[in-house]
Amino acid sequence: MDDSHSAAASEYLIRYGGDKYFQAAGGMFNTLFHSARGTIVTDVNGREYLDFTSGQMSATIGHNHPAIVEATRLAGEKAFHLFSGMIPEVVAQLAETLARDWLPGQLRRSMFVSTGSESNELALRIAKLYTGGYEVLALGGSWHGITSGAGAVSILGDRRGYGVPLAGVSMIPEADMYRPYLPGVDPEESALTVLELALKMFDMQTTGQGSAIIAEPVLSGGGVIVPPQSFLAALRKAADERGMLLIFDEAQTAFGRIGARTGAAHFGVTPDIMSLSKTLGGGLPIGAVATTATIEDTIHDRNFAYYTSHVSDPLAAEVGLAVLRTLEEERLIERANEMGEYMMAQLDALQQRHDVIGDVRGLGLLIGVELVSDRATKRPAHRLGPLATEKCLAAGLNVNIRRKAERGAVWRIAPPLTVSHDEIDQAIAIIDRSLADSLDELARTNTEL
Ligand code: PMP
């Protein structure tokens, strides 16, 4: 290991993981990383890891895909950045490509910013100006970002200790098919019944100034929760009935990850505003919001303003276009379905052998594996999860564990859509071994799962 830089990391960086467990184990600065290509990330010692989180769920076409490298070179020849009032031609081209080939329904006007948090700030700002309201309904287990507005509607976020959140946010219980809120009832019926109750509560509580319902079509950070179509259709109806806009945050679900162009297309429910980010940049920072011409015309008439240093930057747009082109050329949406099916079948087989795998779920290559200490009670395996995750990493596989006390211990598995059969086989073998070794270790020390 390059000790000098590791020491520099410990001395000079702010720790932001918020996770004492991993910090105790040497933490995020123990190993520094050097490079990434395709599915493989390499540390400073030359050790390779299979990256089954695609970076931060972003590198869908594989790390440092030649098309992205070429796009950055091209931007270097043309322009990386311009005055925010100058629209680069590549930005117009990206907006046209999105409207023509990727977005459902009437979504046709886009704007480009830098991150997912920011695209949700932008989406909420549009909804507020359009409706004249400010109240927002958000799903339990949601993650929309860290900035004030996006953080306020992120129920999953660390909410304690950071002051007063934005006013007007109410929560809708999410449609969890594995842990339905109403026990003993069909999970879909439970989700719809609880939604109806939540809306009744909101209708009593509202100041009459609703602006939006915001939802991830599949809750990713919340534990890869795939709702039934009826739930998203009910959100659409709820928004319409209250004069609120429906925002889909498709940071992860758009552009192939779930085996469809968008979550909206997969579920057949079209929002008024779509927020896009991670999977559009394939690992480089870009955020976008798309909406209808009617909404855009209206807010423009009301002097809509959202001006940042990096709005409409040509570098990000060049990369976004390259990502969309690569998805088509390499038929990666089809591939997400094909490889997702392959991986899911193998995880199902693992579930047959490991009682601690309570549930395997997902769409395309966005997969959740829920670890429980007891299948009947579904008690989350909060010790096993992080231990097995560490063992996976030590064996060369990066997967993400969601282990908020109230949300279970869920592995989020999301390799690049370019992942090979062989890489999936290797990952499955590592997961298998890590689970078995962790169970042995916990049994030896008589520790609860
Ligand atoms: N929305 C969703 C669904 C996300 O998963 C994330 C990031 N985890 C965000 C928004 C925030 O994006 P960013 O971290 O780029 O601000």
Short mmCIF file of C-alpha atoms and ligand atoms in Angstrom, two decimals:
data_model
loop_
_atom_site.label_atom_id
_atom_site.label_comp_id
_atom_site.label_asym_id
_atom_site.label_seq_id
_atom_site.Cartn_x
_atom_site.Cartn_y
_atom_site.Cartn_z
CA MET A 1 0.00 0.00 0.00
CA ASP A 2 1.08 3.56 -0.59
CA ASP A 3 1.23 4.39 3.11
CA SER A 4 2.08 8.03 2.67
CA HIS A 5 -1.13 8.74 0.78
CA SER A 6 -3.21 6.61 3.09
CA ALA A 7 -1.83 8.63 6.00
CA ALA A 8 -2.56 11.81 4.05
CA ALA A 9 -6.14 10.65 3.55
CA SER A 10 -6.57 10.10 7.30
CA GLU A 11 -4.99 13.40 8.16
CA TYR A 12 -6.40 15.73 5.55
CA LEU A 13 -9.80 14.47 4.42
CA ILE A 14 -13.20 14.99 6.02
CA ARG A 15 -14.88 11.68 6.75
CA TYR A 16 -18.36 11.61 5.25
CA GLY A 17 -19.48 7.97 5.30
CA GLY A 18 -21.42 8.34 8.54
CA ASP A 19 -20.69 4.74 9.33
CA LYS A 20 -18.73 4.04 12.49
CA TYR A 21 -18.56 0.31 11.82
CA PHE A 22 -16.52 0.63 8.67
CA GLN A 23 -14.44 3.42 10.15
CA ALA A 24 -13.54 1.21 13.10
CA ALA A 25 -12.35 -1.44 10.66
CA GLY A 26 -9.83 0.94 9.15
CA GLY A 27 -12.45 2.92 7.41
CA MET A 28 -12.80 4.41 4.02
CA PHE A 29 -9.17 5.57 3.99
CA ASN A 30 -7.59 2.19 4.61
CA THR A 31 -7.29 1.38 0.96
CA LEU A 32 -6.95 4.03 -1.69
CA PHE A 33 -8.02 3.43 -5.27
CA HIS A 34 -6.24 4.12 -8.47
CA SER A 35 -8.26 3.35 -11.56
CA ALA A 36 -11.37 1.74 -13.02
CA ARG A 37 -12.15 0.07 -16.33
CA GLY A 38 -15.33 -1.78 -17.29
CA THR A 39 -16.47 -3.78 -14.24
CA ILE A 40 -13.06 -3.66 -12.57
CA VAL A 41 -11.78 -1.15 -10.03
CA THR A 42 -8.09 -1.29 -9.09
CA ASP A 43 -6.56 -0.12 -5.82
CA VAL A 44 -3.14 1.48 -5.33
CA ASN A 45 -1.60 -1.95 -4.72
CA GLY A 46 -2.81 -3.22 -8.07
CA ARG A 47 -5.53 -5.34 -6.48
CA GLU A 48 -8.65 -5.69 -8.62
CA TYR A 49 -12.26 -5.64 -7.43
CA LEU A 50 -15.44 -6.47 -9.31
CA ASP A 51 -17.49 -3.31 -9.00
CA PHE A 52 -21.08 -4.48 -8.53
CA THR A 53 -22.29 -1.00 -7.60
CA SER A 54 -21.13 0.62 -10.88
CA GLY A 55 -19.37 3.29 -8.86
CA GLN A 56 -22.23 5.14 -7.23
CA MET A 57 -24.83 3.30 -9.38
CA SER A 58 -23.75 5.44 -12.29
CA ALA A 59 -21.25 3.68 -14.58
CA THR A 60 -23.87 1.70 -16.50
CA ILE A 61 -21.77 1.40 -19.65
CA GLY A 62 -18.72 0.36 -17.61
CA HIS A 63 -16.04 2.53 -16.03
CA ASN A 64 -14.07 4.73 -18.43
CA HIS A 65 -15.81 3.40 -21.52
CA PRO A 66 -13.85 4.47 -24.63
CA ALA A 67 -16.92 6.41 -25.83
CA ILE A 68 -16.83 8.53 -22.65
CA VAL A 69 -13.08 9.02 -22.90
CA GLU A 70 -13.56 10.15 -26.51
CA ALA A 71 -16.42 12.49 -25.50
CA THR A 72 -14.22 14.21 -22.92
CA ARG A 73 -11.46 14.57 -25.53
CA LEU A 74 -13.93 16.06 -27.99
CA ALA A 75 -15.17 18.53 -25.37
CA GLY A 76 -11.54 19.43 -24.79
CA GLU A 77 -11.24 20.31 -28.46
CA LYS A 78 -14.48 22.33 -28.44
CA ALA A 79 -15.36 23.65 -24.96
CA PHE A 80 -15.68 22.26 -21.45
CA HIS A 81 -17.62 25.17 -20.06
CA LEU A 82 -19.28 28.38 -21.22
CA PHE A 83 -21.11 31.38 -19.85
CA SER A 84 -24.40 29.94 -18.53
CA GLY A 85 -26.44 32.05 -20.95
CA MET A 86 -24.64 30.62 -23.99
CA ILE A 87 -26.23 27.35 -25.06
CA PRO A 88 -23.69 24.94 -26.61
CA GLU A 89 -24.97 23.13 -29.69
CA VAL A 90 -24.28 19.77 -28.01
CA VAL A 91 -26.75 20.70 -25.26
CA ALA A 92 -29.50 21.28 -27.82
CA GLN A 93 -28.55 17.97 -29.45
CA LEU A 94 -28.80 16.10 -26.13
CA ALA A 95 -32.20 17.64 -25.34
CA GLU A 96 -33.47 16.63 -28.80
CA THR A 97 -32.13 13.08 -28.44
CA LEU A 98 -33.79 12.70 -25.05
CA ALA A 99 -37.16 13.96 -26.29
CA ARG A 100 -37.07 11.96 -29.52
CA ASP A 101 -35.67 8.64 -28.36
CA TRP A 102 -35.81 8.29 -24.60
CA LEU A 103 -38.59 10.15 -22.80
CA PRO A 104 -42.19 8.96 -22.59
CA GLY A 105 -45.42 10.89 -23.17
CA GLN A 106 -45.26 14.64 -23.48
CA LEU A 107 -41.92 15.05 -21.74
CA ARG A 108 -39.93 17.04 -24.27
CA ARG A 109 -38.14 20.01 -22.74
CA SER A 110 -34.97 19.46 -20.71
CA MET A 111 -32.45 21.37 -18.72
CA PHE A 112 -29.01 20.17 -17.67
CA VAL A 113 -27.33 20.61 -14.29
CA SER A 114 -24.66 18.73 -12.36
CA THR A 115 -25.93 16.14 -9.84
CA GLY A 116 -28.95 14.15 -8.80
CA SER A 117 -29.60 16.31 -5.74
CA GLU A 118 -29.53 19.33 -7.95
CA SER A 119 -31.88 17.90 -10.54
CA ASN A 120 -34.39 17.24 -7.75
CA GLU A 121 -33.99 20.80 -6.43
CA LEU A 122 -34.72 21.93 -9.96
CA ALA A 123 -37.71 19.61 -10.32
CA LEU A 124 -39.21 20.83 -7.04
CA ARG A 125 -38.60 24.44 -7.99
CA ILE A 126 -40.44 23.93 -11.28
CA ALA A 127 -43.35 22.22 -9.50
CA LYS A 128 -43.60 25.04 -6.99
CA LEU A 129 -43.63 27.82 -9.56
CA TYR A 130 -46.07 25.96 -11.81
CA THR A 131 -48.59 25.06 -9.11
CA GLY A 132 -48.06 28.05 -6.84
CA GLY A 133 -47.92 25.56 -3.98
CA TYR A 134 -45.13 24.24 -1.78
CA GLU A 135 -46.31 21.03 -0.14
CA VAL A 136 -44.59 17.84 -1.25
CA LEU A 137 -45.43 14.20 -0.68
CA ALA A 138 -42.49 11.79 -0.59
CA LEU A 139 -42.19 8.04 -0.12
CA GLY A 140 -40.87 6.29 2.96
CA GLY A 141 -37.37 5.00 2.25
CA SER A 142 -36.77 7.58 -0.47
CA TRP A 143 -33.39 9.11 -1.30
CA HIS A 144 -33.40 12.16 -3.51
CA GLY A 145 -30.17 13.80 -2.44
CA ILE A 146 -28.41 15.75 0.24
CA THR A 147 -29.08 19.41 -0.53
CA SER A 148 -31.78 21.24 1.44
CA GLY A 149 -34.75 20.67 -0.84
CA ALA A 150 -33.78 17.19 -2.01
CA GLY A 151 -32.72 16.24 1.52
CA ALA A 152 -36.05 17.35 2.94
CA VAL A 153 -37.88 14.82 0.75
CA SER A 154 -35.31 12.08 1.43
CA ILE A 155 -36.79 10.07 4.23
CA LEU A 156 -33.81 7.72 4.19
CA GLY A 157 -31.27 10.47 4.76
CA ASP A 158 -29.57 11.35 8.02
CA ARG A 159 -32.12 13.83 9.23
CA ARG A 160 -30.94 14.39 12.76
CA GLY A 161 -28.63 17.22 13.70
CA TYR A 162 -28.84 19.42 10.64
CA GLY A 163 -31.45 21.97 11.65
CA VAL A 164 -34.98 22.61 10.48
CA PRO A 165 -35.91 20.85 7.24
CA LEU A 166 -38.08 22.47 4.59
CA ALA A 167 -41.71 22.99 5.59
CA GLY A 168 -44.54 21.19 3.87
CA VAL A 169 -43.13 17.71 3.38
CA SER A 170 -45.40 14.76 4.21
CA MET A 171 -44.67 11.11 3.93
CA ILE A 172 -46.44 8.32 2.05
CA PRO A 173 -45.60 4.78 3.16
CA GLU A 174 -43.78 2.99 0.36
CA ALA A 175 -45.11 -0.13 -1.37
CA ASP A 176 -42.89 -2.77 0.19
CA MET A 177 -43.92 -6.16 -1.12
CA TYR A 178 -41.62 -8.06 1.27
CA ARG A 179 -42.52 -6.15 4.41
CA PRO A 180 -46.04 -4.85 3.82
CA TYR A 181 -47.25 -2.36 6.42
CA LEU A 182 -50.50 -4.27 6.99
CA PRO A 183 -49.70 -7.77 8.17
CA GLY A 184 -51.78 -10.66 6.92
CA VAL A 185 -53.04 -8.74 3.90
CA ASP A 186 -51.97 -9.20 0.29
CA PRO A 187 -48.93 -6.86 -0.10
CA GLU A 188 -50.40 -4.96 -3.05
CA GLU A 189 -53.67 -4.44 -1.21
CA SER A 190 -51.71 -3.33 1.84
CA ALA A 191 -49.77 -0.76 -0.20
CA LEU A 192 -52.91 0.68 -1.80
CA THR A 193 -54.85 0.77 1.47
CA VAL A 194 -52.02 2.48 3.33
CA LEU A 195 -51.62 4.97 0.48
CA GLU A 196 -55.31 5.82 0.70
CA LEU A 197 -54.94 6.44 4.46
CA ALA A 198 -51.86 8.60 3.96
CA LEU A 199 -53.70 10.69 1.37
CA LYS A 200 -56.64 11.11 3.74
CA MET A 201 -54.25 12.36 6.40
CA PHE A 202 -52.62 14.72 3.91
CA ASP A 203 -56.00 16.06 2.83
CA MET A 204 -56.73 16.90 6.47
CA GLN A 205 -53.31 18.42 7.03
CA THR A 206 -52.86 20.37 3.79
CA THR A 207 -52.85 24.15 3.61
CA GLY A 208 -54.33 23.75 0.15
CA GLN A 209 -51.00 24.49 -1.46
CA GLY A 210 -49.81 21.14 -2.77
CA SER A 211 -47.07 21.20 -5.36
CA ALA A 212 -45.76 17.71 -6.04
CA ILE A 213 -45.55 14.04 -5.29
CA ILE A 214 -41.99 12.84 -5.76
CA ALA A 215 -41.12 9.16 -6.14
CA GLU A 216 -38.38 6.86 -7.31
CA PRO A 217 -40.14 4.31 -9.55
CA VAL A 218 -37.99 1.69 -7.78
CA LEU A 219 -36.71 2.78 -4.36
CA SER A 220 -33.05 1.97 -4.68
CA GLY A 221 -31.28 3.28 -1.57
CA GLY A 222 -34.36 2.28 0.42
CA GLY A 223 -33.58 -1.36 -0.31
CA VAL A 224 -34.49 -2.01 -3.97
CA ILE A 225 -38.24 -1.85 -3.40
CA VAL A 226 -40.17 -2.60 -6.56
CA PRO A 227 -43.77 -1.39 -6.28
CA PRO A 228 -46.71 -2.92 -8.10
CA GLN A 229 -47.79 -0.94 -11.16
CA SER A 230 -51.06 -0.08 -9.40
CA PHE A 231 -49.19 1.87 -6.72
CA LEU A 232 -47.49 4.20 -9.18
CA ALA A 233 -50.76 4.56 -11.11
CA ALA A 234 -52.42 5.53 -7.81
CA LEU A 235 -49.73 8.18 -7.21
CA ARG A 236 -50.47 9.56 -10.69
CA LYS A 237 -54.17 9.76 -9.84
CA ALA A 238 -53.50 11.27 -6.41
CA ALA A 239 -51.40 14.04 -7.95
CA ASP A 240 -54.00 14.79 -10.63
CA GLU A 241 -56.85 14.92 -8.14
CA ARG A 242 -54.98 17.46 -6.01
CA GLY A 243 -53.59 19.67 -8.77
CA MET A 244 -50.08 18.53 -7.85
CA LEU A 245 -47.37 17.46 -10.27
CA LEU A 246 -45.93 13.96 -10.28
CA ILE A 247 -42.13 13.89 -10.27
CA PHE A 248 -40.28 10.67 -10.98
CA ASP A 249 -36.72 10.66 -9.74
CA GLU A 250 -35.10 8.36 -12.28
CA ALA A 251 -31.51 8.90 -11.21
CA GLN A 252 -30.99 5.15 -11.24
CA THR A 253 -33.95 3.73 -13.14
CA ALA A 254 -33.59 5.60 -16.43
CA PHE A 255 -31.32 4.58 -19.29
CA GLY A 256 -31.23 0.83 -19.06
CA ARG A 257 -30.45 -0.10 -15.47
CA ILE A 258 -33.85 -1.78 -14.95
CA GLY A 259 -34.03 -3.16 -18.49
CA ALA A 260 -36.16 -0.33 -19.87
CA ARG A 261 -35.63 3.17 -21.26
CA THR A 262 -37.14 4.64 -18.10
CA GLY A 263 -39.04 3.50 -15.03
CA ALA A 264 -41.99 5.45 -16.40
CA ALA A 265 -41.93 3.33 -19.57
CA HIS A 266 -41.55 0.11 -17.60
CA PHE A 267 -44.54 0.83 -15.39
CA GLY A 268 -46.61 2.67 -18.00
CA VAL A 269 -47.03 5.70 -15.74
CA THR A 270 -45.84 9.06 -17.05
CA PRO A 271 -44.83 11.82 -14.66
CA ASP A 272 -45.08 15.57 -15.29
CA ILE A 273 -41.43 16.03 -14.46
CA MET A 274 -38.63 13.52 -14.73
CA SER A 275 -35.42 13.97 -12.83
CA LEU A 276 -32.34 12.29 -14.33
CA SER A 277 -28.71 12.10 -13.29
CA LYS A 278 -26.38 9.22 -12.43
CA THR A 279 -27.09 6.92 -15.38
CA LEU A 280 -27.08 9.79 -17.88
CA GLY A 281 -23.46 10.63 -17.11
CA GLY A 282 -22.24 7.06 -16.90
CA GLY A 283 -19.95 8.16 -14.05
CA LEU A 284 -19.43 11.81 -14.87
CA PRO A 285 -21.51 14.44 -13.12
CA ILE A 286 -24.63 15.48 -14.99
CA GLY A 287 -28.18 16.03 -13.85
CA ALA A 288 -31.20 16.80 -15.96
CA VAL A 289 -34.86 17.57 -15.64
CA ALA A 290 -37.41 16.99 -18.37
CA THR A 291 -40.96 18.29 -18.45
CA THR A 292 -43.80 19.07 -20.83
CA ALA A 293 -44.01 22.07 -23.16
CA THR A 294 -47.11 23.27 -21.31
CA ILE A 295 -45.35 23.32 -17.96
CA GLU A 296 -42.21 24.88 -19.41
CA ASP A 297 -44.23 27.59 -21.22
CA THR A 298 -46.09 28.42 -18.01
CA ILE A 299 -43.04 28.69 -15.76
CA HIS A 300 -41.20 30.66 -18.40
CA ASP A 301 -44.09 33.15 -18.41
CA ARG A 302 -43.60 33.37 -14.64
CA ASN A 303 -39.91 34.24 -15.04
CA PHE A 304 -38.55 30.85 -14.08
CA ALA A 305 -34.96 31.25 -12.90
CA TYR A 306 -32.39 28.60 -12.10
CA TYR A 307 -28.96 29.81 -12.89
CA THR A 308 -25.79 27.96 -11.86
CA SER A 309 -22.14 27.94 -12.88
CA HIS A 310 -22.49 24.60 -14.62
CA VAL A 311 -25.97 24.71 -16.11
CA SER A 312 -25.81 23.61 -19.77
CA ASP A 313 -22.10 22.80 -19.62
CA PRO A 314 -20.91 21.27 -22.93
CA LEU A 315 -18.56 18.70 -21.32
CA ALA A 316 -21.37 16.96 -19.44
CA ALA A 317 -23.69 17.07 -22.46
CA GLU A 318 -21.04 15.56 -24.73
CA VAL A 319 -20.66 12.71 -22.25
CA GLY A 320 -24.44 12.27 -21.87
CA LEU A 321 -24.81 11.94 -25.64
CA ALA A 322 -21.99 9.39 -25.74
CA VAL A 323 -23.68 7.35 -23.01
CA LEU A 324 -27.03 7.32 -24.84
CA ARG A 325 -25.33 6.37 -28.11
CA THR A 326 -23.42 3.55 -26.43
CA LEU A 327 -26.57 2.16 -24.81
CA GLU A 328 -28.09 1.86 -28.31
CA GLU A 329 -24.98 0.61 -30.10
CA GLU A 330 -24.23 -2.08 -27.54
CA ARG A 331 -27.92 -2.93 -27.01
CA LEU A 332 -27.41 -2.52 -23.29
CA ILE A 333 -31.10 -2.34 -22.35
CA GLU A 334 -31.63 -5.83 -23.74
CA ARG A 335 -28.41 -6.85 -22.05
CA ALA A 336 -29.62 -5.54 -18.67
CA ASN A 337 -32.61 -7.85 -18.96
CA GLU A 338 -30.58 -10.82 -20.13
CA MET A 339 -27.82 -10.49 -17.54
CA GLY A 340 -30.32 -9.52 -14.84
CA GLU A 341 -32.19 -12.73 -15.47
CA TYR A 342 -28.95 -14.70 -15.35
CA MET A 343 -27.86 -13.12 -12.08
CA MET A 344 -31.31 -13.39 -10.51
CA ALA A 345 -31.47 -17.13 -11.32
CA GLN A 346 -28.14 -17.65 -9.60
CA LEU A 347 -29.20 -15.63 -6.58
CA ASP A 348 -32.42 -17.64 -6.40
CA ALA A 349 -30.28 -20.79 -6.35
CA LEU A 350 -28.17 -19.29 -3.53
CA GLN A 351 -31.36 -18.54 -1.64
CA GLN A 352 -32.21 -22.26 -1.79
CA ARG A 353 -28.98 -23.00 0.06
CA HIS A 354 -28.77 -20.05 2.45
CA ASP A 355 -31.72 -19.59 4.80
CA VAL A 356 -30.42 -16.14 5.64
CA ILE A 357 -31.39 -14.89 2.18
CA GLY A 358 -34.95 -13.85 2.88
CA ASP A 359 -35.73 -12.21 -0.44
CA VAL A 360 -34.25 -11.68 -3.88
CA ARG A 361 -35.93 -8.97 -5.93
CA GLY A 362 -35.32 -6.35 -8.56
CA LEU A 363 -35.67 -5.35 -12.17
CA GLY A 364 -33.01 -5.78 -14.84
CA LEU A 365 -29.64 -5.24 -13.20
CA LEU A 366 -30.94 -3.40 -10.12
CA ILE A 367 -31.13 -6.24 -7.64
CA GLY A 368 -31.82 -6.40 -3.91
CA VAL A 369 -30.86 -9.34 -1.70
CA GLU A 370 -32.37 -9.10 1.77
CA LEU A 371 -30.57 -10.87 4.61
CA VAL A 372 -32.64 -12.05 7.57
CA SER A 373 -31.82 -14.03 10.70
CA ASP A 374 -35.13 -15.87 10.44
CA ARG A 375 -37.25 -16.25 7.33
CA ALA A 376 -40.48 -16.50 9.29
CA THR A 377 -40.05 -13.34 11.37
CA LYS A 378 -37.94 -11.59 8.67
CA ARG A 379 -35.73 -10.16 11.41
CA PRO A 380 -32.96 -8.23 9.66
CA ALA A 381 -29.48 -9.80 9.87
CA HIS A 382 -27.76 -6.56 10.86
CA ARG A 383 -24.51 -8.20 11.95
CA LEU A 384 -24.28 -10.71 9.16
CA GLY A 385 -24.88 -8.09 6.45
CA PRO A 386 -21.88 -5.82 7.08
CA LEU A 387 -19.61 -8.74 7.98
CA ALA A 388 -20.39 -10.59 4.75
CA THR A 389 -20.04 -7.33 2.82
CA GLU A 390 -16.54 -6.85 4.23
CA LYS A 391 -15.66 -10.41 3.33
CA CYS A 392 -16.94 -9.83 -0.21
CA LEU A 393 -14.69 -6.79 -0.54
CA ALA A 394 -11.72 -8.68 0.89
CA ALA A 395 -12.37 -11.37 -1.72
CA GLY A 396 -12.56 -8.82 -4.52
CA LEU A 397 -16.25 -7.94 -4.85
CA ASN A 398 -17.77 -4.55 -4.12
CA VAL A 399 -21.46 -4.67 -3.19
CA ASN A 400 -23.42 -2.17 -1.14
CA ILE A 401 -25.26 -3.03 2.06
CA ARG A 402 -28.25 -1.00 3.20
CA ARG A 403 -28.62 -1.51 6.91
CA LYS A 404 -30.62 1.25 8.48
CA ALA A 405 -32.26 -0.30 11.51
CA GLU A 406 -35.76 0.17 10.14
CA ARG A 407 -35.03 -0.90 6.59
CA GLY A 408 -33.47 -4.33 6.90
CA ALA A 409 -30.09 -5.58 5.74
CA VAL A 410 -30.25 -5.42 1.97
CA TRP A 411 -27.48 -5.89 -0.54
CA ARG A 412 -27.83 -3.58 -3.49
CA ILE A 413 -26.33 -5.22 -6.52
CA ALA A 414 -25.99 -3.16 -9.67
CA PRO A 415 -23.04 -4.03 -11.91
CA PRO A 416 -22.42 -2.18 -15.17
CA LEU A 417 -24.83 -3.37 -17.89
CA THR A 418 -21.74 -4.54 -19.78
CA VAL A 419 -21.01 -7.16 -17.08
CA SER A 420 -20.06 -10.61 -18.42
CA HIS A 421 -21.38 -14.05 -17.46
CA ASP A 422 -17.96 -14.89 -16.09
CA GLU A 423 -17.92 -11.80 -13.85
CA ILE A 424 -21.37 -12.68 -12.52
CA ASP A 425 -20.21 -16.25 -11.84
CA GLN A 426 -17.21 -14.92 -9.93
CA ALA A 427 -19.40 -12.55 -7.91
CA ILE A 428 -21.86 -15.29 -7.02
CA ALA A 429 -19.05 -17.56 -5.85
CA ILE A 430 -17.67 -14.77 -3.65
CA ILE A 431 -21.11 -14.02 -2.18
CA ASP A 432 -21.65 -17.71 -1.48
CA ARG A 433 -18.31 -18.09 0.28
CA SER A 434 -18.59 -14.80 2.18
CA LEU A 435 -22.00 -15.74 3.55
CA ALA A 436 -20.81 -19.19 4.61
CA ASP A 437 -17.62 -17.81 6.24
CA SER A 438 -19.55 -15.05 8.02
CA LEU A 439 -22.12 -17.52 9.35
CA ASP A 440 -19.28 -19.73 10.64
CA GLU A 441 -17.59 -16.79 12.30
CA LEU A 442 -20.77 -15.58 13.98
CA ALA A 443 -21.59 -19.13 15.13
CA ARG A 444 -18.08 -19.56 16.58
CA THR A 445 -18.44 -16.42 18.66
CA ASN A 446 -22.05 -17.19 19.52
CA THR A 447 -23.12 -13.86 18.03
CA GLU A 448 -26.65 -13.22 16.84
CA LEU A 449 -27.03 -12.73 13.11
N1 PMP B 1 -31.95 10.37 -6.49
C1 PMP B 1 -31.67 9.08 -6.34
C2 PMP B 1 -32.73 8.07 -6.66
C3 PMP B 1 -30.41 8.67 -5.89
O1 PMP B 1 -30.15 7.38 -5.73
C4 PMP B 1 -29.44 9.67 -5.62
C5 PMP B 1 -28.04 9.31 -5.17
N2 PMP B 1 -27.90 8.20 -4.40
C6 PMP B 1 -29.79 10.99 -5.78
C7 PMP B 1 -31.04 11.31 -6.23
C8 PMP B 1 -28.82 12.09 -5.47
O2 PMP B 1 -27.90 12.22 -6.46
P1 PMP B 1 -26.50 12.92 -6.19
O3 PMP B 1 -25.82 12.09 -5.16
O4 PMP B 1 -25.84 12.91 -7.52
O5 PMP B 1 -26.77 14.29 -5.70
#
